Amino acid sequence: MNRVRTFLLASTLAVALPVSADIAVVVSPDSGVTTLTRSEAINIFMGRYRKLPNGDLALPIDQSTLKARFYRALVDKDLAEINSYWARLVFSGEASPPQQSDSAADVRQLITHNANALSYIDSASATDDMRVVLTLGE
Amino acid sequence: MRRLCIARPISRWGRARADDVRAAPARPFGVVWGALRLTGSGLLAWALLSAALTSAAFGQTLGDERLTFSGFGTLAAVHSNQENTDFIRDISQREGAGEGWSGKTDTLLGAQLGYRFTDELDVVVQGLSRYQESGHFEPELSWAFVRYRPDPAVQLRAGRLGWDVYQLADSRYVGYAYNWVRPPVDHFGTLQLTHIDGADVTFTQPVGSDLVRLKLYAGRSDSEIYLTEGLSAEFDVDQVYGGNLDYETGPWRFRVSYTQVHSDVDFRGPVADQIDSIPFANLDANNVLGDVFGFDRITLFSLGALYDRGPVTVQAMVNRSKVTRHDGQIDSGFVSVGYRVERVTPYVMFSKVKTTSTNPDGSDIDQQTYSVGARYDIAANLALKAQFDRIDTQSPGFLWRDTDSDWNGGWSSIFSLGLDFIF
């Protein structure tokens, strides 16, 4: 009974609410990359191993307006934890965080100009000039 | 090699703009250098203000998008109930925190300048002001190196580098990076060096979804450690070399490390002077004390494991340092577990250190510490911490200062409050 009730409730919610906004990891359509696993995305954005599946150097870009949602979806951490993580790597001189960008427009421009760049956008705002290689549910 | 074609220079962690680089807001050089020249409270106040004003990301560009400035610091006070001896954070500190409150044990400020020539090549310079060997807060040059990454799998660095002897050792002054007020004294407090002047190379190899990392390094170094307030050992390290092998799988990072330190040790202070001046004995303090402490050749073996997933963090390490003296060794280790609930991360920790040799004497250390504390993230660049340590000392050795001659150990309670920030 409970399961049926949960299902009905879930279905009602699914119909009643707009599609929950997922986060899409995007690259340039010129990039040789068509898909990315979650662990590859973690390696690239967390500075562990910045290589794209096609062998090229990965250039991750953070977008400030979506950053908190992205890292919550990617590694289940908030911005204080992400900064704490980077403080260790930056101040030991081991690695540098992704480049910081202020807006979706900046991200779009950077990505379309560089086949090695990757960033993230709200799934709802995906357009043809960027290729979605991974979708993170929230 | 495939060249990166980015239309304009970009910074790795500064703000990037897709329009004209020159339009980027410039923080005038004069302000930054002026602030760096300030000392003590003025500098701390400036840094705190900076931390409070910056946004969620830390680090800022200085006019040129390739030039970045960032920093870290800790304002902390420690309270000890121990009347027989003084508490220290590590053996570079000449004086400790006596009974009552003290602010100098953990308070520090660091700043970093980075300049990126290309996506493969950059330079980093970092300075640190903390209570150190000189007995003052004089700023020191922590790092100054060139970093070259010809490929994501290879990193080369040359210059002054952090001594990456075991996990977290080269970030042990970056309070914002960990939950504790300070790294466990039993484990990190006996480390002899902070930096090496030399080079390192790191290779990274994916294995399925895991990563294997190998780092090799070599160089020379110098440092001064205090054995008591009246006796210090100056290390002229002509060779330090070693390596780490890391295995990263999911939330786990495992490491094995090995290091060799070869040095000429020069003993200084009133105790050394007294040995030199004993009439007719014709003693040389360096020979006498060198036989006692045997620090001229040290070999370190380490194992470490870090776990970090969602709200849970675990750190566990053991280290064995062998010294030349009478088969002497320093064994230490700790385990710490934290669990984050919203902005608060409570944690517990146990650490232990014990020295052994075939000829035990008063310089031997034997103690263990039980710690409980919490970190509260006020903002994404500011954290408040409180920590309570119960230290069970069987033999204080050189981990305490100004020890009463009739004190051979006992329980101490240390309470610490700290404010850590990054900018």
XYZ file of C-alpha atoms in Angstrom:
561
model
C 0.000 0.000 0.000
C 2.725 2.360 1.043
C 4.636 1.821 -2.149
C 1.553 2.548 -4.247
C 0.884 5.698 -2.289
C 4.486 6.847 -2.713
C 4.267 6.162 -6.430
C 1.044 8.123 -6.769
C 2.510 10.997 -4.794
C 5.641 10.994 -6.908
C 3.622 10.929 -10.141
C 1.492 13.818 -8.968
C 4.561 15.840 -8.100
C 6.181 15.001 -11.418
C 3.185 16.341 -13.279
C 2.582 19.311 -11.031
C 6.145 20.664 -10.852
C 8.284 21.836 -13.737
C 11.021 19.417 -14.733
C 13.684 19.671 -12.010
C 16.603 21.626 -13.382
C 19.628 19.391 -13.794
C 23.133 20.616 -14.415
C 24.813 19.858 -17.712
C 28.577 19.628 -18.161
C 29.296 21.178 -21.550
C 32.119 21.428 -24.082
C 32.539 23.063 -27.440
C 30.951 21.229 -30.414
C 34.501 21.354 -31.925
C 35.786 19.256 -29.044
C 36.507 15.617 -29.788
C 34.740 14.708 -26.551
C 31.206 13.357 -26.799
C 30.697 11.955 -23.315
C 32.262 12.179 -19.882
C 31.835 9.941 -16.842
C 31.156 11.390 -13.421
C 34.568 10.270 -12.154
C 36.281 11.947 -15.132
C 34.366 15.150 -14.327
C 35.449 14.900 -10.665
C 39.084 14.350 -11.697
C 39.006 17.400 -13.973
C 37.093 19.882 -11.776
C 38.808 18.793 -8.540
C 42.256 19.086 -10.176
C 43.171 15.412 -9.728
C 43.779 14.588 -13.386
C 43.015 17.159 -16.065
C 42.963 15.039 -19.192
C 39.997 14.763 -21.547
C 38.997 11.277 -22.784
C 40.529 12.180 -26.185
C 43.921 12.781 -24.525
C 43.874 16.591 -24.608
C 44.465 18.864 -21.628
C 41.178 19.773 -19.933
C 40.553 23.418 -19.030
C 37.695 23.518 -16.513
C 35.786 26.759 -15.911
C 33.671 27.492 -12.838
C 30.595 29.649 -13.239
C 29.966 31.635 -10.061
C 26.160 31.728 -10.313
C 25.892 27.923 -10.605
C 28.957 26.887 -8.610
C 27.210 25.920 -5.369
C 24.624 23.757 -7.180
C 27.273 22.149 -9.402
C 29.564 20.999 -6.578
C 26.606 19.857 -4.495
C 25.539 17.682 -7.455
C 29.074 16.529 -8.335
C 30.638 15.711 -4.937
C 27.912 16.570 -2.380
C 29.894 19.445 -0.874
C 29.182 23.112 -0.214
C 31.378 26.046 -1.210
C 33.168 26.264 2.155
C 34.232 22.623 1.744
C 35.294 23.194 -1.871
C 37.360 26.242 -0.846
C 38.882 24.275 2.023
C 39.848 21.533 -0.439
C 41.457 24.065 -2.793
C 43.199 25.933 0.025
C 45.240 22.786 0.693
C 46.215 22.338 -2.964
C 46.825 26.018 -3.767
C 48.871 26.861 -0.671
C 50.958 23.690 -0.917
C 51.666 24.647 -4.545
C 50.303 21.371 -5.911
C 47.453 22.483 -8.159
C 45.222 25.385 -9.152
C 41.421 25.558 -9.098
C 39.362 25.974 -12.276
C 39.272 29.377 -13.869
C 36.421 31.470 -12.404
C 33.820 32.998 -14.664
C 30.966 35.327 -13.712
C 28.170 34.535 -16.125
C 26.697 31.993 -18.488
C 27.499 34.363 -21.369
C 31.193 34.361 -20.444
C 31.193 30.583 -20.197
C 29.561 30.287 -23.622
C 32.176 32.571 -25.148
C 35.103 30.748 -23.523
C 33.822 27.349 -24.554
C 33.074 28.232 -28.150
C 36.600 29.689 -28.444
C 38.442 26.736 -26.965
C 38.037 23.060 -27.800
C 39.712 22.084 -24.500
C 37.494 24.161 -22.216
C 34.595 22.674 -20.292
C 32.099 24.107 -17.878
C 28.514 23.626 -16.709
C 25.144 25.229 -17.362
C 21.588 24.758 -16.240
C 20.217 21.918 -18.413
C 17.213 24.067 -19.275
C 19.444 26.643 -20.971
C 21.382 24.220 -23.193
C 21.772 25.454 -26.753
C 23.253 24.119 -29.994
C 26.555 25.965 -29.638
C 27.545 23.761 -26.697
C 27.680 19.981 -26.408
C 26.347 18.322 -23.266
C 28.737 15.513 -22.243
C 27.339 14.696 -18.784
C 24.116 15.508 -16.943
C 24.143 15.671 -13.153
C 20.794 15.163 -11.409
C 20.163 17.361 -8.397
C 52.234 19.201 -28.601
C 48.762 20.564 -29.011
C 48.751 24.252 -28.227
C 45.900 25.758 -26.338
C 44.269 28.528 -28.214
C 42.534 30.675 -25.732
C 41.632 34.005 -27.213
C 43.053 35.874 -24.241
C 45.107 35.213 -21.186
C 43.057 33.629 -18.421
C 43.753 33.079 -14.795
C 43.281 29.725 -13.163
C 41.372 31.007 -10.216
C 40.878 34.695 -10.704
C 37.822 36.218 -12.270
C 37.727 35.843 -16.018
C 35.906 38.080 -18.409
C 35.029 37.210 -21.931
C 35.389 40.806 -23.073
C 38.486 42.975 -22.842
C 41.089 41.810 -20.362
C 42.127 45.385 -19.705
C 38.652 46.071 -18.368
C 39.243 43.711 -15.460
C 39.110 45.565 -12.154
C 42.633 46.260 -11.006
C 43.718 46.180 -7.406
C 46.546 48.707 -7.418
C 49.964 47.241 -6.692
C 50.696 49.953 -4.196
C 47.882 48.866 -1.929
C 49.011 45.240 -1.930
C 52.669 45.900 -1.359
C 51.870 48.525 1.239
C 49.794 45.996 3.103
C 52.480 43.344 2.822
C 54.954 45.731 4.407
C 52.752 46.175 7.432
C 53.441 43.878 10.318
C 51.572 42.327 13.208
C 48.043 43.414 13.938
C 47.827 45.813 11.015
C 48.482 43.058 8.516
C 46.115 40.682 10.248
C 43.399 43.309 10.336
C 43.888 43.984 6.663
C 43.770 40.286 5.848
C 40.618 39.762 7.894
C 38.953 42.685 6.215
C 39.996 41.282 2.868
C 38.605 37.882 3.766
C 35.326 39.412 4.835
C 34.969 41.426 1.640
C 35.854 38.855 -0.990
C 33.280 36.617 -2.583
C 32.877 32.844 -2.464
C 35.995 32.219 -4.568
C 39.339 33.130 -3.089
C 42.304 34.667 -4.838
C 42.155 37.775 -6.980
C 43.844 39.009 -10.101
C 46.059 42.065 -9.949
C 45.297 44.044 -13.063
C 46.868 41.488 -15.360
C 44.717 38.354 -15.522
C 47.874 36.246 -15.363
C 48.912 37.630 -11.985
C 47.033 36.359 -8.949
C 47.220 37.155 -5.262
C 45.808 34.989 -2.475
C 46.479 34.180 1.132
C 45.551 32.373 4.311
C 45.803 32.974 8.010
C 44.865 31.967 11.522
C 44.092 34.021 14.601
C 44.161 31.694 17.558
C 44.399 31.605 21.321
C 45.405 28.613 23.390
C 44.707 28.039 27.086
C 46.784 25.588 29.132
C 46.142 24.332 32.657
C 49.697 22.943 32.895
C 51.862 24.816 35.398
C 54.972 22.611 35.080
C 55.709 23.038 31.384
C 54.772 25.046 28.279
C 52.834 23.796 25.255
C 54.227 24.131 21.694
C 52.780 23.449 18.253
C 56.032 22.137 16.783
C 59.734 21.939 17.604
C 60.570 25.092 15.623
C 59.048 27.124 18.489
C 61.537 28.272 21.096
C 58.977 29.254 23.717
C 55.660 27.638 24.471
C 52.297 28.604 25.886
C 52.438 28.572 29.676
C 49.577 28.307 32.130
C 46.754 30.614 31.072
C 46.117 32.130 27.632
C 48.604 32.611 24.785
C 48.159 33.871 21.236
C 51.448 33.116 19.544
C 51.390 29.302 19.223
C 49.049 29.086 16.223
C 48.527 32.627 14.923
C 49.963 33.083 11.423
C 49.522 34.762 8.053
C 50.558 33.584 4.589
C 50.343 35.206 1.161
C 50.917 33.885 -2.340
C 51.637 35.526 -5.682
C 51.306 33.489 -8.847
C 52.119 34.379 -12.423
C 51.016 32.228 -15.328
C 53.132 32.430 -18.481
C 51.208 29.764 -20.395
C 48.810 26.944 -19.511
C 51.883 24.750 -19.009
C 54.229 27.131 -17.215
C 53.767 29.269 -14.111
C 55.645 30.590 -11.076
C 54.501 30.705 -7.455
C 55.990 32.691 -4.558
C 54.616 32.300 -1.049
C 55.569 33.911 2.240
C 54.561 33.023 5.771
C 54.676 34.958 9.027
C 54.370 32.774 12.129
C 55.996 32.403 15.503
C 59.146 30.540 14.483
C 62.820 29.819 15.166
C 63.808 33.435 15.698
C 61.250 33.792 18.473
C 59.440 36.405 16.362
C 56.845 36.546 13.598
C 59.389 37.482 10.901
C 58.005 36.576 7.458
C 59.820 33.707 5.728
C 59.935 32.690 2.096
C 57.970 29.421 2.131
C 57.969 28.597 -1.550
C 59.357 30.117 -4.741
C 59.200 27.759 -7.683
C 58.658 27.355 -11.394
C 56.027 24.777 -12.324
C 55.913 23.096 -15.717
C 53.125 20.769 -16.828
C 53.910 19.528 -20.317
C 51.064 17.038 -20.036
C 48.247 16.471 -17.478
C 50.115 13.325 -16.402
C 53.430 15.047 -15.618
C 54.314 17.971 -13.348
C 57.817 19.327 -12.767
C 58.663 21.929 -10.127
C 62.000 23.530 -9.316
C 62.994 26.082 -6.686
C 61.895 26.305 -3.080
C 59.182 23.694 -2.516
C 57.089 22.451 0.387
C 58.510 19.393 2.135
C 55.868 16.869 1.022
C 57.194 14.233 3.423
C 53.779 12.786 4.162
C 50.126 13.641 3.544
C 49.153 17.192 4.619
C 52.734 18.014 5.735
C 53.168 20.757 3.121
C 49.846 22.392 4.065
C 50.172 22.107 7.830
C 50.041 25.877 8.361
C 46.930 26.331 6.185
C 44.315 26.149 8.932
C 41.381 26.761 6.602
C 42.242 23.499 4.802
C 41.545 21.243 7.810
C 39.026 20.910 10.637
C 41.452 21.025 13.583
C 42.826 24.191 15.201
C 46.265 22.696 14.431
C 47.452 19.382 13.006
C 48.117 16.798 15.767
C 51.275 17.896 17.601
C 52.236 14.294 18.344
C 52.510 13.561 14.609
C 53.371 16.857 12.862
C 55.135 18.542 15.784
C 58.413 16.639 15.414
C 58.887 17.424 11.689
C 62.311 18.963 11.172
C 61.868 20.807 7.854
C 59.266 22.996 6.176
C 60.751 23.371 2.690
C 63.399 22.026 0.352
C 65.438 23.893 -2.246
C 65.446 21.493 -5.157
C 63.097 19.881 -7.629
C 60.288 17.377 -7.802
C 58.441 15.468 -10.472
C 54.942 14.005 -10.232
C 53.555 11.353 -12.585
C 49.835 10.570 -12.613
C 48.447 7.430 -14.221
C 44.760 6.465 -14.372
C 43.962 2.814 -13.622
C 40.319 2.292 -14.524
C 38.547 5.046 -12.587
C 41.358 5.162 -9.982
C 44.566 7.207 -10.044
C 48.117 6.258 -9.211
C 50.484 9.122 -8.455
C 54.236 8.980 -8.003
C 56.215 11.937 -6.734
C 60.007 12.000 -6.469
C 61.969 14.883 -5.020
C 65.496 15.874 -4.086
C 67.204 18.968 -2.792
C 68.833 20.588 0.152
C 67.426 22.527 3.055
C 68.101 24.227 6.348
C 66.151 24.692 9.537
C 66.501 25.202 13.242
C 64.676 23.207 15.875
C 64.575 23.733 19.607
C 65.229 20.915 22.061
C 64.805 23.189 25.052
C 64.633 26.970 25.309
C 68.411 26.988 25.888
C 69.394 24.510 23.179
C 68.671 24.463 19.486
C 69.895 22.309 16.620
C 70.657 24.060 13.367
C 70.225 21.688 10.439
C 72.374 22.274 7.385
C 70.756 19.661 5.164
C 73.024 18.900 2.221
C 70.773 16.134 0.913
C 67.097 15.479 1.327
C 65.390 13.115 -1.085
C 62.425 10.803 -1.170
C 59.173 9.919 -2.808
C 55.487 9.264 -2.353
C 53.272 6.697 -4.010
C 49.583 7.612 -3.870
C 46.602 5.506 -4.799
C 43.318 7.362 -5.155
C 40.128 5.351 -5.422
C 36.704 6.965 -4.976
C 36.776 8.885 -1.683
C 40.041 7.242 -0.529
C 43.627 8.474 -0.887
C 46.321 6.105 0.305
C 50.004 6.968 0.481
C 53.303 5.317 1.246
C 56.366 7.546 1.539
C 60.064 7.289 2.137
C 62.528 10.111 2.839
C 66.225 10.479 3.678
C 67.669 13.585 5.346
C 71.447 14.007 5.603
C 72.653 17.027 7.541
C 75.395 18.710 9.493
C 73.891 19.637 12.822
C 75.212 22.631 14.716
C 74.035 22.911 18.309
C 73.502 26.403 19.688
C 72.413 28.167 22.806
C 73.562 28.432 26.423
C 73.614 24.651 26.900
C 75.974 24.146 23.963
C 78.121 27.073 25.150
C 78.415 25.539 28.598
C 79.650 22.229 27.190
C 82.227 24.046 25.052
C 83.440 26.031 28.059
C 83.928 23.198 30.563
C 87.564 23.752 31.661
C 90.223 21.168 30.707
C 87.628 18.735 29.267
C 88.309 19.967 25.727
C 84.784 18.994 24.647
C 83.090 19.980 21.430
C 79.379 20.590 21.949
C 78.519 19.348 18.446
C 80.213 16.005 19.101
C 78.761 15.599 22.574
C 75.225 16.603 21.621
C 75.468 14.897 18.251
C 76.076 11.635 20.084
C 73.097 12.317 22.343
C 70.587 13.253 19.661
C 71.965 11.695 16.483
C 69.972 13.826 14.059
C 72.573 13.984 11.304
C 70.917 11.218 9.309
C 67.158 10.691 9.465
C 65.095 8.161 7.504
C 61.319 8.505 7.452
C 58.773 5.837 6.468
C 55.118 6.816 6.333
C 51.707 5.333 5.652
C 48.596 7.446 5.325
C 44.935 7.183 4.410
C 42.460 9.992 3.819
C 38.722 9.468 3.322
C 36.408 12.225 2.169
C 32.850 11.600 1.004
C 29.827 13.792 1.599
C 29.766 14.745 5.295
C 32.407 12.234 6.456
C 36.159 12.891 6.642
C 38.711 10.489 8.089
C 42.491 10.925 8.339
C 44.850 8.247 9.604
C 48.663 8.172 9.423
C 51.647 6.464 10.953
C 55.283 7.458 10.620
C 58.568 5.950 11.739
C 61.646 8.202 11.713
C 64.955 6.454 12.273
C 67.873 8.508 13.576
C 71.533 7.533 13.830
C 71.578 7.656 17.624
C 71.611 4.227 19.319
C 69.126 2.707 16.826
C 66.834 5.571 17.786
C 63.439 6.019 16.256
C 60.461 8.332 16.555
C 57.129 6.546 16.051
C 53.989 8.603 15.705
C 50.486 8.345 14.342
C 46.975 9.649 14.590
C 43.426 8.982 13.524
C 40.769 11.677 13.179
C 37.090 11.445 12.211
C 34.822 14.378 11.370
C 31.142 14.529 10.440
C 29.678 17.641 8.890
C 26.158 18.762 9.804
C 25.211 21.869 7.837
C 27.930 24.431 8.719
C 29.293 22.624 11.764
C 31.850 19.820 11.642
C 32.477 18.133 14.979
C 35.495 15.833 15.129
C 37.400 13.519 17.436
C 41.068 12.610 17.218
C 43.613 10.382 18.889
C 47.358 10.827 18.378
C 50.484 9.286 19.860
C 54.259 9.749 19.700
C 56.995 7.650 21.254
C 60.748 7.641 20.811
C 62.826 4.554 21.506
C 66.530 3.794 21.502
C 69.020 1.382 23.006
C 70.142 4.185 25.319
C 67.057 5.960 26.735
C 67.571 9.370 28.311
C 65.733 12.517 29.277
C 65.236 13.608 25.681
C 62.825 10.743 24.983
C 59.223 11.585 24.117
C 56.267 9.434 25.091
C 52.762 10.861 25.037
C 49.277 10.522 23.630
C 46.524 13.023 23.045
C 42.721 12.758 23.000
C 41.082 15.628 21.158
C 37.536 16.747 20.519
C 36.538 19.866 18.630
C 34.329 21.519 16.051
C 34.693 23.736 13.008
C 31.976 26.257 12.191
C 31.975 27.689 8.665
C 30.920 31.311 9.080
C 31.424 31.956 5.358
C 33.064 30.217 2.409
C 36.384 31.842 3.416
C 36.118 32.089 7.206
C 35.910 29.322 9.813
C 35.732 29.431 13.605
C 37.144 26.461 15.523
C 37.255 25.246 19.089
C 39.305 22.280 20.249
C 39.945 20.575 23.576
C 42.996 18.331 24.027
C 43.747 16.022 26.941
C 47.418 15.142 26.726
C 48.777 12.167 28.643
C 52.566 12.663 28.886
C 54.829 9.886 30.169
C 58.025 11.619 29.062
C 57.964 15.207 27.712
C 61.275 15.078 25.820
C 61.653 18.066 23.484
C 57.906 18.489 22.751
C 57.456 20.853 25.712
C 59.287 24.017 26.846
C 60.529 25.411 30.143
C 59.782 22.095 31.846
C 60.258 21.948 35.626
C 63.147 19.607 36.372
C 60.960 17.531 38.685
C 58.110 17.149 36.148
C 58.270 13.813 34.348
C 54.826 13.832 32.833
C 51.164 13.819 33.676
C 47.899 15.045 32.211
C 47.487 18.464 30.580
C 44.326 20.146 29.326
C 44.689 22.455 26.353
C 41.756 24.496 25.049
C 42.135 26.331 21.746
C 40.024 28.814 19.811
C 40.910 29.669 16.240
C 39.660 31.805 13.382
C 40.918 30.637 9.965
C 40.507 32.597 6.770
C 41.547 32.614 3.128
C 41.526 35.498 0.698
